[in-house]
PDB file of C-alpha atoms in Angstrom:
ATOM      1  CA  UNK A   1      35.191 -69.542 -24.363  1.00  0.00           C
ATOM      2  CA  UNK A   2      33.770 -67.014 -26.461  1.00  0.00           C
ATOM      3  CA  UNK A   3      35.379 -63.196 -26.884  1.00  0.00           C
ATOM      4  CA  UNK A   4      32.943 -60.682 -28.878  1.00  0.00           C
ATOM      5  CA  UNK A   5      35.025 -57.483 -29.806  1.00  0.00           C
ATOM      6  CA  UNK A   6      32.929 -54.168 -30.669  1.00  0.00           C
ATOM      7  CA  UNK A   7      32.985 -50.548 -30.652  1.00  0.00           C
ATOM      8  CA  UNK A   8      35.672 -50.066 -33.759  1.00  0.00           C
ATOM      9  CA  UNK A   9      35.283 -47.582 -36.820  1.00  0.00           C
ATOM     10  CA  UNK A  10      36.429 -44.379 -38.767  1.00  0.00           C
ATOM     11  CA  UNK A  11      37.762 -41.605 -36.674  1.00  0.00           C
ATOM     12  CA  UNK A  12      39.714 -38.603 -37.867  1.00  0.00           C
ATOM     13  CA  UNK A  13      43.197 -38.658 -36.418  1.00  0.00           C
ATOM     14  CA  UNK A  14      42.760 -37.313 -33.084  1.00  0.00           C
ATOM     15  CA  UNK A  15      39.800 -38.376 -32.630  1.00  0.00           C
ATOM     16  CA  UNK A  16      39.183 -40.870 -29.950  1.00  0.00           C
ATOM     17  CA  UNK A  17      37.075 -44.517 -29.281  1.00  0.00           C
ATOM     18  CA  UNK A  18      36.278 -46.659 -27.044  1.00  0.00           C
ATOM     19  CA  UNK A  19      36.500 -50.671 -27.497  1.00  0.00           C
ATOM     20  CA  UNK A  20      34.438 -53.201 -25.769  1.00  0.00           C
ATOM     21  CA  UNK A  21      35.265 -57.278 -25.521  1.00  0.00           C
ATOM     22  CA  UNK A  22      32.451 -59.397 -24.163  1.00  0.00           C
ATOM     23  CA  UNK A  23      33.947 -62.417 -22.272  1.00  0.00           C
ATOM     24  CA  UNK A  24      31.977 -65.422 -21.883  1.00  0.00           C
ATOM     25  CA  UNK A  25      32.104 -69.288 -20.976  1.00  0.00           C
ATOM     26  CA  UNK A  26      35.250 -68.690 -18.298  1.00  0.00           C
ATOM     27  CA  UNK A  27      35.552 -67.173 -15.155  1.00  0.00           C
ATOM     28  CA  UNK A  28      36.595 -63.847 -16.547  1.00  0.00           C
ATOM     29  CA  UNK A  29      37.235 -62.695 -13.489  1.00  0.00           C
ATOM     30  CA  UNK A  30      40.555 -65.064 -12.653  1.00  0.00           C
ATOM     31  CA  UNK A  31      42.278 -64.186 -16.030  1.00  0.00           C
ATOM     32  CA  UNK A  32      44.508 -61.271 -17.320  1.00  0.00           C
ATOM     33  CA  UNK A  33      42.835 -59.918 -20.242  1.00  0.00           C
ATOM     34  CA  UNK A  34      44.891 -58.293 -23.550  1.00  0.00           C
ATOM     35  CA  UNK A  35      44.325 -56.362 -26.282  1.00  0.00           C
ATOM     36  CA  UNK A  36      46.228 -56.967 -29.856  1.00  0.00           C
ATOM     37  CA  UNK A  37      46.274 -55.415 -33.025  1.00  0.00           C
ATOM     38  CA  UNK A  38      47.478 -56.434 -36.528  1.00  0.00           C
ATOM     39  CA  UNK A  39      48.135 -53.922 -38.968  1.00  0.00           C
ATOM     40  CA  UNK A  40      47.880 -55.137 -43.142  1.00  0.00           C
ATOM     41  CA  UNK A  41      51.332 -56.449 -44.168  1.00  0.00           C
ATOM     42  CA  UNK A  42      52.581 -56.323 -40.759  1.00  0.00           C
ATOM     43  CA  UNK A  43      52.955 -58.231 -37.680  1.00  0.00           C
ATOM     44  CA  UNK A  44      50.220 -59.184 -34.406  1.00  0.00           C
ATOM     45  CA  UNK A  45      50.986 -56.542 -31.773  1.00  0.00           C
ATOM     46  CA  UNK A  46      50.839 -56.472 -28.055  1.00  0.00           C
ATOM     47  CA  UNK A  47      48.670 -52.986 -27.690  1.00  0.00           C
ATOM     48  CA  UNK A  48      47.850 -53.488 -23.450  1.00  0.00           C
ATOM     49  CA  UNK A  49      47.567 -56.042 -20.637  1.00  0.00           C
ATOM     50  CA  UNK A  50      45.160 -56.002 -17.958  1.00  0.00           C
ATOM     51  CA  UNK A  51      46.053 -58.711 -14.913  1.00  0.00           C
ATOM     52  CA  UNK A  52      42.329 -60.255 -13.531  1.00  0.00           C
ATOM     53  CA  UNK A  53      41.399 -58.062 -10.968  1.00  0.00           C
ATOM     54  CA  UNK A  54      42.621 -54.895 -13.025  1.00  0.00           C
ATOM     55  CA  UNK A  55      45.339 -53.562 -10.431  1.00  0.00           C
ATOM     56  CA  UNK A  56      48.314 -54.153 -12.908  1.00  0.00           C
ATOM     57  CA  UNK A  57      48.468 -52.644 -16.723  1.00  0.00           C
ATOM     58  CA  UNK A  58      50.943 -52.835 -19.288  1.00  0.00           C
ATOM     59  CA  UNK A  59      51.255 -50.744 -22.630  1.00  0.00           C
ATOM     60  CA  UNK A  60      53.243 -51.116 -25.819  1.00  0.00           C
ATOM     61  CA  UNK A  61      55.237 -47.836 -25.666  1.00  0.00           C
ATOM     62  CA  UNK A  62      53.564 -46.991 -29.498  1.00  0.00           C
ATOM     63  CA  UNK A  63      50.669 -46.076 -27.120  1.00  0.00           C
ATOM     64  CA  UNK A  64      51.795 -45.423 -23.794  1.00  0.00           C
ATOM     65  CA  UNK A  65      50.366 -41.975 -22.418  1.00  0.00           C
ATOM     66  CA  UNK A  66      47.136 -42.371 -25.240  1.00  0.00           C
ATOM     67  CA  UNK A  67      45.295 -45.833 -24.790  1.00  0.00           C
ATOM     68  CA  UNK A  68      43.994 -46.699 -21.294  1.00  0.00           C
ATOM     69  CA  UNK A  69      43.132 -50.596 -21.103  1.00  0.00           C
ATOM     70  CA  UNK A  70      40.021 -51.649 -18.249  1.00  0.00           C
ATOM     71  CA  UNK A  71      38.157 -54.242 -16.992  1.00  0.00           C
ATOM     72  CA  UNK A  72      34.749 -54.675 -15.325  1.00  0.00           C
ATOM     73  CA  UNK A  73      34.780 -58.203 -13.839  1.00  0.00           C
ATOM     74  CA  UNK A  74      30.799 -57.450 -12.957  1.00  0.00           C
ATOM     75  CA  UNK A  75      30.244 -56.935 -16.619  1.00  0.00           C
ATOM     76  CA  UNK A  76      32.769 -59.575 -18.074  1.00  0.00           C
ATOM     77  CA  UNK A  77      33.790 -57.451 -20.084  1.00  0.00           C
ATOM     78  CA  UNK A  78      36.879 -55.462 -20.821  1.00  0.00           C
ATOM     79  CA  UNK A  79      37.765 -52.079 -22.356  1.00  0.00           C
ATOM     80  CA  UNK A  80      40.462 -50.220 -24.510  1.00  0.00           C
ATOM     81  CA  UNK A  81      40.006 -46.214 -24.349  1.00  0.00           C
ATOM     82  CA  UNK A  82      41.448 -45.130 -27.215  1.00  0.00           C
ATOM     83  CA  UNK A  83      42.529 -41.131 -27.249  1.00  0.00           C
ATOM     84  CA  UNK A  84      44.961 -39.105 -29.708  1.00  0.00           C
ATOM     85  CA  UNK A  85      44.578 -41.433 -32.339  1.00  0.00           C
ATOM     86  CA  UNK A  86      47.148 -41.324 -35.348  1.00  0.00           C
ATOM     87  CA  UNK A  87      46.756 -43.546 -39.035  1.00  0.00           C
ATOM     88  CA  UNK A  88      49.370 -46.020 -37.300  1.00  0.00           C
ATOM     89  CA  UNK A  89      47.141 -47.004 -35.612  1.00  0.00           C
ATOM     90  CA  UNK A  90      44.723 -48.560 -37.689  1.00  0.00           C
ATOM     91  CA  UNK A  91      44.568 -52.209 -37.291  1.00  0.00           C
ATOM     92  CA  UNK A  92      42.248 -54.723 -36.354  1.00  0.00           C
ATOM     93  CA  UNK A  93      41.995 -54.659 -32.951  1.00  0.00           C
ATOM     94  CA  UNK A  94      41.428 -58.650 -31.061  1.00  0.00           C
ATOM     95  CA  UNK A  95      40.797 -59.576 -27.561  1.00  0.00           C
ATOM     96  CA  UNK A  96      42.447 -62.718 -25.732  1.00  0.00           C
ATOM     97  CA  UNK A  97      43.197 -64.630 -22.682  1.00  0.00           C
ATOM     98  CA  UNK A  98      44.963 -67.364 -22.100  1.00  0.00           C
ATOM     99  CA  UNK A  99      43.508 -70.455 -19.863  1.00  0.00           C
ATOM    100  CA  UNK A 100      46.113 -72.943 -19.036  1.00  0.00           C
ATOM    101  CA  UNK A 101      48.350 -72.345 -22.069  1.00  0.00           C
ATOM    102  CA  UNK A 102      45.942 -71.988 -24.223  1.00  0.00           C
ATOM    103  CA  UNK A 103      45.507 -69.164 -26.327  1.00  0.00           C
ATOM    104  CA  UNK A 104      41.795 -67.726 -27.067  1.00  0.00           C
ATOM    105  CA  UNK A 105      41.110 -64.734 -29.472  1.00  0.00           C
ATOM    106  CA  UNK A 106      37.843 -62.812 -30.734  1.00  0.00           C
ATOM    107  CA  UNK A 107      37.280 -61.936 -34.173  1.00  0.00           C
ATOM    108  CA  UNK A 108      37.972 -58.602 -34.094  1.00  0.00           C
ATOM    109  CA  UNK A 109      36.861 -54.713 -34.400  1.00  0.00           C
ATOM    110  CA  UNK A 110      38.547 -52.540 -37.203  1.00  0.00           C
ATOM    111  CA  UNK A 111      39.836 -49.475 -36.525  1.00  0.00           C
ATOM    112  CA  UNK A 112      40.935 -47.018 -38.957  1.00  0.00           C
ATOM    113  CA  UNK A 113      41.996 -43.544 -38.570  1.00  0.00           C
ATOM    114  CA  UNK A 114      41.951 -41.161 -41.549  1.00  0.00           C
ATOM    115  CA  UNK A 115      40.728 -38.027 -42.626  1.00  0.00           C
TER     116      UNK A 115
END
């Protein structure tokens, strides 16, 4: 199972971005995809949930409304639109999925927003 996160940077708060995850060595299209973040000093966070065929999303309420989470199952691949964005949330954003209770992550994109 490999999970190759890209697409992070600086933006200017406000500004928006789009992440990419490339899945690979699973059938990507069976599993529920999710997007974390971890912020220095504090805590992994659940940012969104996508279930495997991408009719069902979940969002942390810190970005309900701003962050849009997709797949494309033809691709292998799955997204995080990122819109309105504020300094809280910079983080390192990481992919994962979970096969049979057990947990795989990428290495991760940072994001920071700042003027």
């Amino acid at each position: 199972v490999q999970l190759v996160e890209s697409g992070g940077g600086l933006v200017q708060p406000g500004g928006s971005l789009r992440l990419s995850c490339a899945a690979s060595g699973f059938t990507f299209s069976s599993y529920s995809m999710s997007w974390y973040r971890q912020a220095p000093g504090k805590e992994r966070e659940l940012v969104a949930v996508i279930t495997s065929a991408g009719g069902s999303t979940n969002y942390a309420d810190s970005v309900k409304g701003r962050f849009t989470i997709s797949r494309d199952n033809a691709k292998n691949t799955v997204y995080l639109e990122m819109n309105s964005l504020k300094p809280e949330d910079t983080a390192v954003y990481t992919c994962n999925t979970n096969i049979f209770g057990r947990r795989y992550w990428g290495q991760g994109t940072q994001v920071t927003v700042s003027s």
